[in-house]
Each structure stands twice: as structure tokens, then as C-alpha cells.
Amino acid sequence: MDAAPLPLDLTRRPFLASEALARGVTRKRLRARDLWTPTRGVRSVDLPTSIVEQARAFAAAAPTEFAFSHVTAAQLLGIPLPYAVEEDCRVHIVTPTSANRIRRAEVQGHRGLESREVVDVVGLPVVAPADTWVDLGEYVGPGKPVGLDDLIVAGDAVVNIVGGTEPLRHAVECRVRPRGKVTLTYAIPRIRVGSWSPMETRARLMVLRAGLPEPSLNADVLSRTGEWLGCGDLVWREQRVVGEYQGVEFHTRPLDRRHDGVRREGIEHGDWVVVEIAAEDVFDTHCRAAKLRELAGHLGVNPHVLDVLGSGPQFLAPPQFARPRRPRR
């Protein structure tokens, strides 16, 4: 026998079981197999799978004052996270310090909503990008999943939203002893507007740490007569050199390779040098050394002065950057 139909609006959104009961839906109907229980007291016709759907399901049962925070906020805002953090399937929320902490198996509760700015994302209350970036400092440190370069990658994404690093600096300064403050503070001057992907950020960090000149990010590439030839990931205008990160996602299909070849040919005909950068050039020591020497040759930098060892990925801020601890009495 088919289950009794639900009110039409309840089939289009997660809803409280108490709301359905008040509208005449029976308890037996709420236990039917065609309904999901994404969190205690909530039902939905469809299984929530995306982060937006999961957040909406929890929002149906959430307290009056709350916002999605930490990992959940970063995912809703499109801030890239390392895989170890993205595997956290819990919904993170923050409530006022004076409120009781939410206790649900699928929820990680935090306090301090009053110290964070909140924005609307697809109708959901979400901790603002700069404050979310500061919250990622809680995952930083030895044995934790987020490192310095991960923070810079996330910061590059955030400043593309907020327009610069000053909101990040302000968000750090407004907190009272935020976790990871040393690494957050060290990361801010190394964050740039204009990076379009995590690996573009990591490639930029590599060349800067090696001692090469800083490139423009995703800048226009023009011929000597002013004709637009394309947009380059890393662009050294004076030396007429373009660094292009070749990611697996967008540059491995035959159609992608043909498009990249035509584009590269056009840029090179405009009297530019194109240097392709792959993931192994960033993460593998020998590949990184060879790629840096190649770039140095095109940029007119003596390869013998490159800091190849110091150009690799970094997980912690340098020890000398940490604030001195007060001696114990």
C-alpha cells in the first residue's frame, strides 16, 4: 500500500517532524521508508548528499542563533581545504558563548558567534570568509591536518572574495588568543589576490621561496603590438615569461591538450616564453630543482643563487617567527 501523500511544500524541503504532526501527518507516516532522517527530529523526501543539502537539513532543527562555521562554512563559501579536513563529515556550527553547545552525533558545535561576522549563502547563515579563515587556525600545528601552505591557499581564495588581506588581519586582531595565531599572522603577508586555484598558489610560493621575482597572477599576455594573446597563471611581464600550471583536471583530455597547444603557440609567437609547471614540479625535490633552474634561465637569474631546499612546501611557520614565551616563575 502506498504511503499517504505529504503536504506538497514538505516534499520540497527538509521539515521538522513536529511541524508535520501539527499539520495532520501521522507518526506512522513519518516512519515510512520513503522518508529520510538526516538529523534527529527532521525528515526529508530526498537523501541530503551535497553540503548545501546537509546544511539545510540541519538548519530545520537548528537553534535561533547559529551559523555554519569552520569546515562547513569553508565548503559553503568555496574555500579550498586539504583532503584530511574535507573528510570531516560533521556539520560545524557556532552559537553564542552564552548558549548551550549543540550535542548531536553528526554535529560539531563551537561557541563565540558574537565575535564573528555572518553572511547569507543560499539562504543559510554562514560565518563570513575572513572569520572562517581565522577559524581554520584551530586545525594548524604539529599532528594537525592544516599547514602553513594550506592556510595560504585558503587565504588566496578568501582575498578574491573580500578584495584584500586587510579583512584577514582585522579578523585575527579582533579575536582573543585565536588558535594558530602565529601561523595565521605569518601567512597574511604571503597571501595574494588573483590566484585561481590551490596549485597556482603553491607554484607561486615555490618560485618566491626559491628567490625568483614575484609574478603577476592570471594577468593578460599581450604581443609587442598590444594584441591580447591570452591570460597566464604566473606572468613576468618584463622578462616576457609565462608560467602555466598544467593540472590533471583541466589539461589531460585530448581536447584540452589541443586547446593548450594552440594557445601556447599563439603566446610564443607573440615573443613570450611559456614554462609548464606540473604537480611533481612543486612536490618532488628533483623535479622542483630542475623546474626552478629552467625558470631562472628564462628570467635572467643565476641558478646558483636559488634556494632550492627552502623552496619546498612548508607546514609550519619558521620557529624564529613565533613569539617568545614568557618565562615561568
CSV table of C-alpha atoms in Angstrom, one decimal, residues 48-274:
chain,number,residue,atom,x,y,z
A,48,PRO,CA,20.8,15.1,1.5
A,49,THR,CA,24.1,14.5,-0.2
A,50,SER,CA,25.7,17.9,-1.0
A,51,ILE,CA,27.0,20.2,1.7
A,52,VAL,CA,24.2,22.6,0.9
A,53,GLU,CA,21.5,20.0,1.3
A,54,GLN,CA,23.1,18.7,4.6
A,55,ALA,CA,23.2,22.2,5.9
A,56,ARG,CA,19.6,22.9,5.0
A,57,ALA,CA,18.6,19.7,6.8
A,58,PHE,CA,20.3,20.7,10.0
A,59,ALA,CA,19.0,24.3,9.7
A,60,ALA,CA,15.5,22.9,10.0
A,61,ALA,CA,16.3,21.8,13.6
A,62,ALA,CA,18.9,24.5,14.5
A,63,PRO,CA,18.6,27.0,17.4
A,64,THR,CA,17.5,30.5,16.7
A,65,GLU,CA,21.0,32.0,16.9
A,66,PHE,CA,23.6,30.0,15.0
A,67,ALA,CA,25.8,30.0,11.9
A,68,PHE,CA,27.6,27.3,9.9
A,69,SER,CA,31.3,27.6,10.7
A,70,HIS,CA,34.8,26.1,10.3
A,71,VAL,CA,34.9,23.3,7.7
A,72,THR,CA,31.2,23.6,6.8
A,73,ALA,CA,31.5,27.3,6.3
A,74,ALA,CA,34.6,26.9,4.1
A,75,GLN,CA,32.8,24.3,2.0
A,76,LEU,CA,29.7,26.5,1.6
A,77,LEU,CA,31.9,29.5,0.7
A,78,GLY,CA,34.1,27.6,-1.8
A,79,ILE,CA,37.3,27.9,0.2
A,80,PRO,CA,39.7,25.0,-0.7
A,81,LEU,CA,40.7,22.7,2.1
A,82,PRO,CA,43.2,19.9,2.4
A,83,TYR,CA,41.8,16.4,1.9
A,84,ALA,CA,42.3,15.5,5.6
A,85,VAL,CA,39.9,18.2,6.6
A,86,GLU,CA,37.4,17.7,3.9
A,87,GLU,CA,36.9,14.1,5.1
A,88,ASP,CA,35.3,15.6,8.2
A,89,CYS,CA,31.6,14.8,7.5
A,90,ARG,CA,30.3,16.5,10.6
A,91,VAL,CA,28.3,19.7,10.3
A,92,HIS,CA,30.1,22.5,12.1
A,93,ILE,CA,28.0,25.3,13.7
A,94,VAL,CA,28.8,28.1,16.1
A,95,THR,CA,26.4,29.5,18.6
A,96,PRO,CA,26.7,32.4,21.1
A,97,THR,CA,29.1,31.8,24.0
A,98,SER,CA,26.1,32.1,26.4
A,99,ALA,CA,24.1,29.3,24.7
A,100,ASN,CA,24.3,25.6,25.3
A,101,ARG,CA,26.5,23.6,23.0
A,102,ILE,CA,24.6,21.6,20.4
A,103,ARG,CA,25.0,17.9,21.1
A,104,ARG,CA,24.2,15.7,18.1
A,105,ALA,CA,26.3,12.9,16.7
A,106,GLU,CA,26.6,14.5,13.3
A,107,VAL,CA,27.3,18.0,14.6
A,108,GLN,CA,30.5,19.6,15.9
A,109,GLY,CA,29.5,22.6,18.0
A,110,HIS,CA,31.5,25.7,18.6
A,111,ARG,CA,31.0,28.9,20.7
A,112,GLY,CA,31.7,32.5,20.0
A,113,LEU,CA,29.1,33.5,17.4
A,114,GLU,CA,29.2,37.1,18.8
A,115,SER,CA,32.8,37.5,17.7
A,116,ARG,CA,32.2,36.5,14.1
A,117,GLU,CA,30.6,38.2,11.1
A,118,VAL,CA,27.8,36.2,9.5
A,119,VAL,CA,26.8,36.3,5.8
A,120,ASP,CA,24.0,34.7,3.8
A,121,VAL,CA,24.9,31.9,1.5
A,122,VAL,CA,21.9,30.4,-0.5
A,123,GLY,CA,19.6,31.4,2.4
A,124,LEU,CA,21.8,29.9,5.1
A,125,PRO,CA,23.7,31.8,7.9
A,126,VAL,CA,27.4,31.2,7.4
A,127,VAL,CA,30.4,32.7,9.2
A,128,ALA,CA,32.0,35.3,6.8
A,129,PRO,CA,35.0,34.4,4.7
A,130,ALA,CA,37.7,36.3,6.8
A,131,ASP,CA,36.4,34.9,10.1
A,132,THR,CA,36.2,31.4,8.6
A,133,TRP,CA,39.8,31.7,7.5
A,134,VAL,CA,40.8,32.5,11.1
A,135,ASP,CA,38.8,29.6,12.4
A,136,LEU,CA,40.9,27.3,10.2
A,137,GLY,CA,43.8,28.2,12.6
A,138,GLU,CA,42.2,25.7,15.0
A,139,TYR,CA,43.4,22.9,12.7
A,140,VAL,CA,47.0,24.1,12.5
A,141,GLY,CA,50.0,22.7,14.3
A,142,PRO,CA,52.1,19.5,14.7
A,143,GLY,CA,49.9,16.5,14.3
A,144,LYS,CA,47.0,18.5,12.9
A,145,PRO,CA,45.7,18.4,9.3
A,146,VAL,CA,46.2,22.0,8.2
A,147,GLY,CA,49.6,23.5,7.5
A,148,LEU,CA,51.0,26.9,6.6
A,149,ASP,CA,50.7,26.4,2.8
A,150,ASP,CA,47.1,25.2,3.3
A,151,LEU,CA,46.3,28.4,5.1
A,152,ILE,CA,47.9,30.5,2.3
A,153,VAL,CA,45.9,28.5,-0.3
A,154,ALA,CA,42.7,29.2,1.6
A,155,GLY,CA,43.7,32.8,2.2
A,156,ASP,CA,44.2,33.3,-1.6
A,157,ALA,CA,40.7,32.1,-2.2
A,158,VAL,CA,39.3,34.4,0.6
A,159,VAL,CA,41.0,37.6,-0.6
A,160,ASN,CA,39.5,37.0,-4.0
A,161,ILE,CA,36.1,37.3,-2.2
A,162,VAL,CA,36.9,40.2,0.2
A,163,GLY,CA,39.3,42.1,-2.0
A,164,GLY,CA,42.5,42.1,0.0
A,165,THR,CA,44.3,40.9,3.1
A,166,GLU,CA,43.2,43.7,5.5
A,167,PRO,CA,39.9,41.9,6.4
A,168,LEU,CA,42.0,38.8,7.3
A,169,ARG,CA,44.3,40.9,9.5
A,170,HIS,CA,41.3,42.6,11.2
A,171,ALA,CA,39.6,39.3,11.8
A,172,VAL,CA,42.8,37.9,13.6
A,173,GLU,CA,43.2,41.1,15.6
A,174,CYS,CA,39.6,41.0,16.8
A,175,ARG,CA,39.9,37.6,18.3
A,176,VAL,CA,41.1,36.9,21.9
A,177,ARG,CA,44.0,34.4,21.6
A,178,PRO,CA,42.8,32.6,18.5
A,179,ARG,CA,44.3,29.2,17.9
A,180,GLY,CA,47.0,29.1,15.3
A,181,LYS,CA,47.6,32.9,15.6
A,182,VAL,CA,51.4,32.6,14.9
A,183,THR,CA,50.8,30.7,11.7
A,184,LEU,CA,47.8,32.9,10.7
A,185,THR,CA,49.9,36.1,11.2
A,186,TYR,CA,52.8,34.7,9.3
A,187,ALA,CA,50.6,33.7,6.4
A,188,ILE,CA,48.9,37.0,5.8
A,189,PRO,CA,51.8,38.9,4.1
A,190,ARG,CA,52.2,35.8,1.8
A,191,ILE,CA,48.6,35.8,0.6
A,192,ARG,CA,47.8,37.4,-2.8
A,193,VAL,CA,44.7,38.4,-4.7
A,194,GLY,CA,44.4,36.8,-8.2
A,195,SER,CA,45.2,33.1,-7.7
A,196,TRP,CA,42.5,30.9,-9.3
A,197,SER,CA,43.5,27.5,-7.9
A,198,PRO,CA,45.3,25.9,-5.0
A,199,MET,CA,48.2,24.7,-7.2
A,200,GLU,CA,48.7,28.1,-8.7
A,201,THR,CA,49.2,29.3,-5.2
A,202,ARG,CA,51.6,26.5,-4.4
A,203,ALA,CA,53.6,27.2,-7.6
A,204,ARG,CA,53.8,30.9,-6.7
A,205,LEU,CA,55.1,30.1,-3.2
A,206,MET,CA,57.7,27.8,-4.8
A,207,VAL,CA,59.2,30.4,-7.1
A,208,LEU,CA,59.2,33.1,-4.4
A,209,ARG,CA,60.8,30.9,-1.8
A,210,ALA,CA,63.5,30.0,-4.3
A,211,GLY,CA,64.4,33.7,-4.7
A,212,LEU,CA,62.8,34.3,-8.2
A,213,PRO,CA,61.0,37.5,-8.9
A,214,GLU,CA,57.3,37.7,-8.0
A,215,PRO,CA,55.0,37.1,-10.9
A,216,SER,CA,51.6,38.8,-11.7
A,217,LEU,CA,48.7,36.3,-11.2
A,218,ASN,CA,46.3,35.5,-14.0
A,219,ALA,CA,47.4,38.5,-15.9
A,220,ASP,CA,46.8,39.4,-19.6
A,221,VAL,CA,49.6,38.4,-22.0
A,222,LEU,CA,50.0,40.9,-24.9
A,223,SER,CA,52.0,40.9,-28.0
A,224,ARG,CA,54.5,43.7,-28.6
A,225,THR,CA,51.9,45.5,-30.7
A,226,GLY,CA,49.3,45.3,-27.9
A,227,GLU,CA,47.3,42.3,-29.2
A,228,TRP,CA,45.7,40.2,-26.5
A,229,LEU,CA,47.2,36.6,-26.6
A,230,GLY,CA,45.6,35.1,-23.5
A,231,CYS,CA,45.8,35.0,-19.7
A,232,GLY,CA,48.7,33.5,-17.9
A,233,ASP,CA,48.8,31.8,-14.5
A,234,LEU,CA,52.1,33.3,-13.5
A,235,VAL,CA,53.3,36.2,-15.6
A,236,TRP,CA,56.7,38.0,-15.6
A,237,ARG,CA,55.9,40.9,-17.9
A,238,GLU,CA,59.4,42.4,-18.0
A,239,GLN,CA,61.1,39.2,-19.0
A,240,ARG,CA,58.1,38.1,-21.1
A,241,VAL,CA,57.8,34.7,-19.4
A,242,VAL,CA,54.6,32.9,-18.6
A,243,GLY,CA,54.3,30.0,-16.1
A,244,GLU,CA,51.4,27.7,-16.7
A,245,TYR,CA,50.2,25.2,-14.2
A,246,GLN,CA,49.1,22.0,-16.0
A,247,GLY,CA,46.5,20.4,-13.7
A,248,VAL,CA,45.2,16.9,-14.3
A,249,GLU,CA,41.6,18.1,-14.0
A,250,PHE,CA,41.7,20.6,-16.9
A,251,HIS,CA,44.7,19.7,-19.0
A,252,THR,CA,44.8,15.9,-19.7
A,253,ARG,CA,42.0,15.2,-22.1
A,254,PRO,CA,42.9,15.2,-25.8
A,255,LEU,CA,40.7,18.3,-26.4
A,256,ASP,CA,42.3,20.1,-23.5
A,257,ARG,CA,45.8,19.3,-24.9
A,258,ARG,CA,44.9,20.5,-28.3
A,259,HIS,CA,43.5,23.8,-26.9
A,260,ASP,CA,46.5,24.3,-24.7
A,261,GLY,CA,48.8,23.7,-27.7
A,262,VAL,CA,47.1,26.3,-29.9
A,263,ARG,CA,47.1,28.7,-27.0
A,264,ARG,CA,50.8,28.2,-26.2
A,265,GLU,CA,51.7,28.5,-29.9
A,266,GLY,CA,49.9,31.9,-30.1
A,267,ILE,CA,51.6,33.2,-26.9
A,268,GLU,CA,55.1,32.0,-28.1
A,269,HIS,CA,54.5,33.6,-31.5
A,270,GLY,CA,54.0,36.9,-29.6
A,271,ASP,CA,57.6,36.7,-28.3
A,272,TRP,CA,56.9,35.1,-24.9
A,273,VAL,CA,58.4,32.0,-23.3
A,274,VAL,CA,55.9,29.5,-21.8
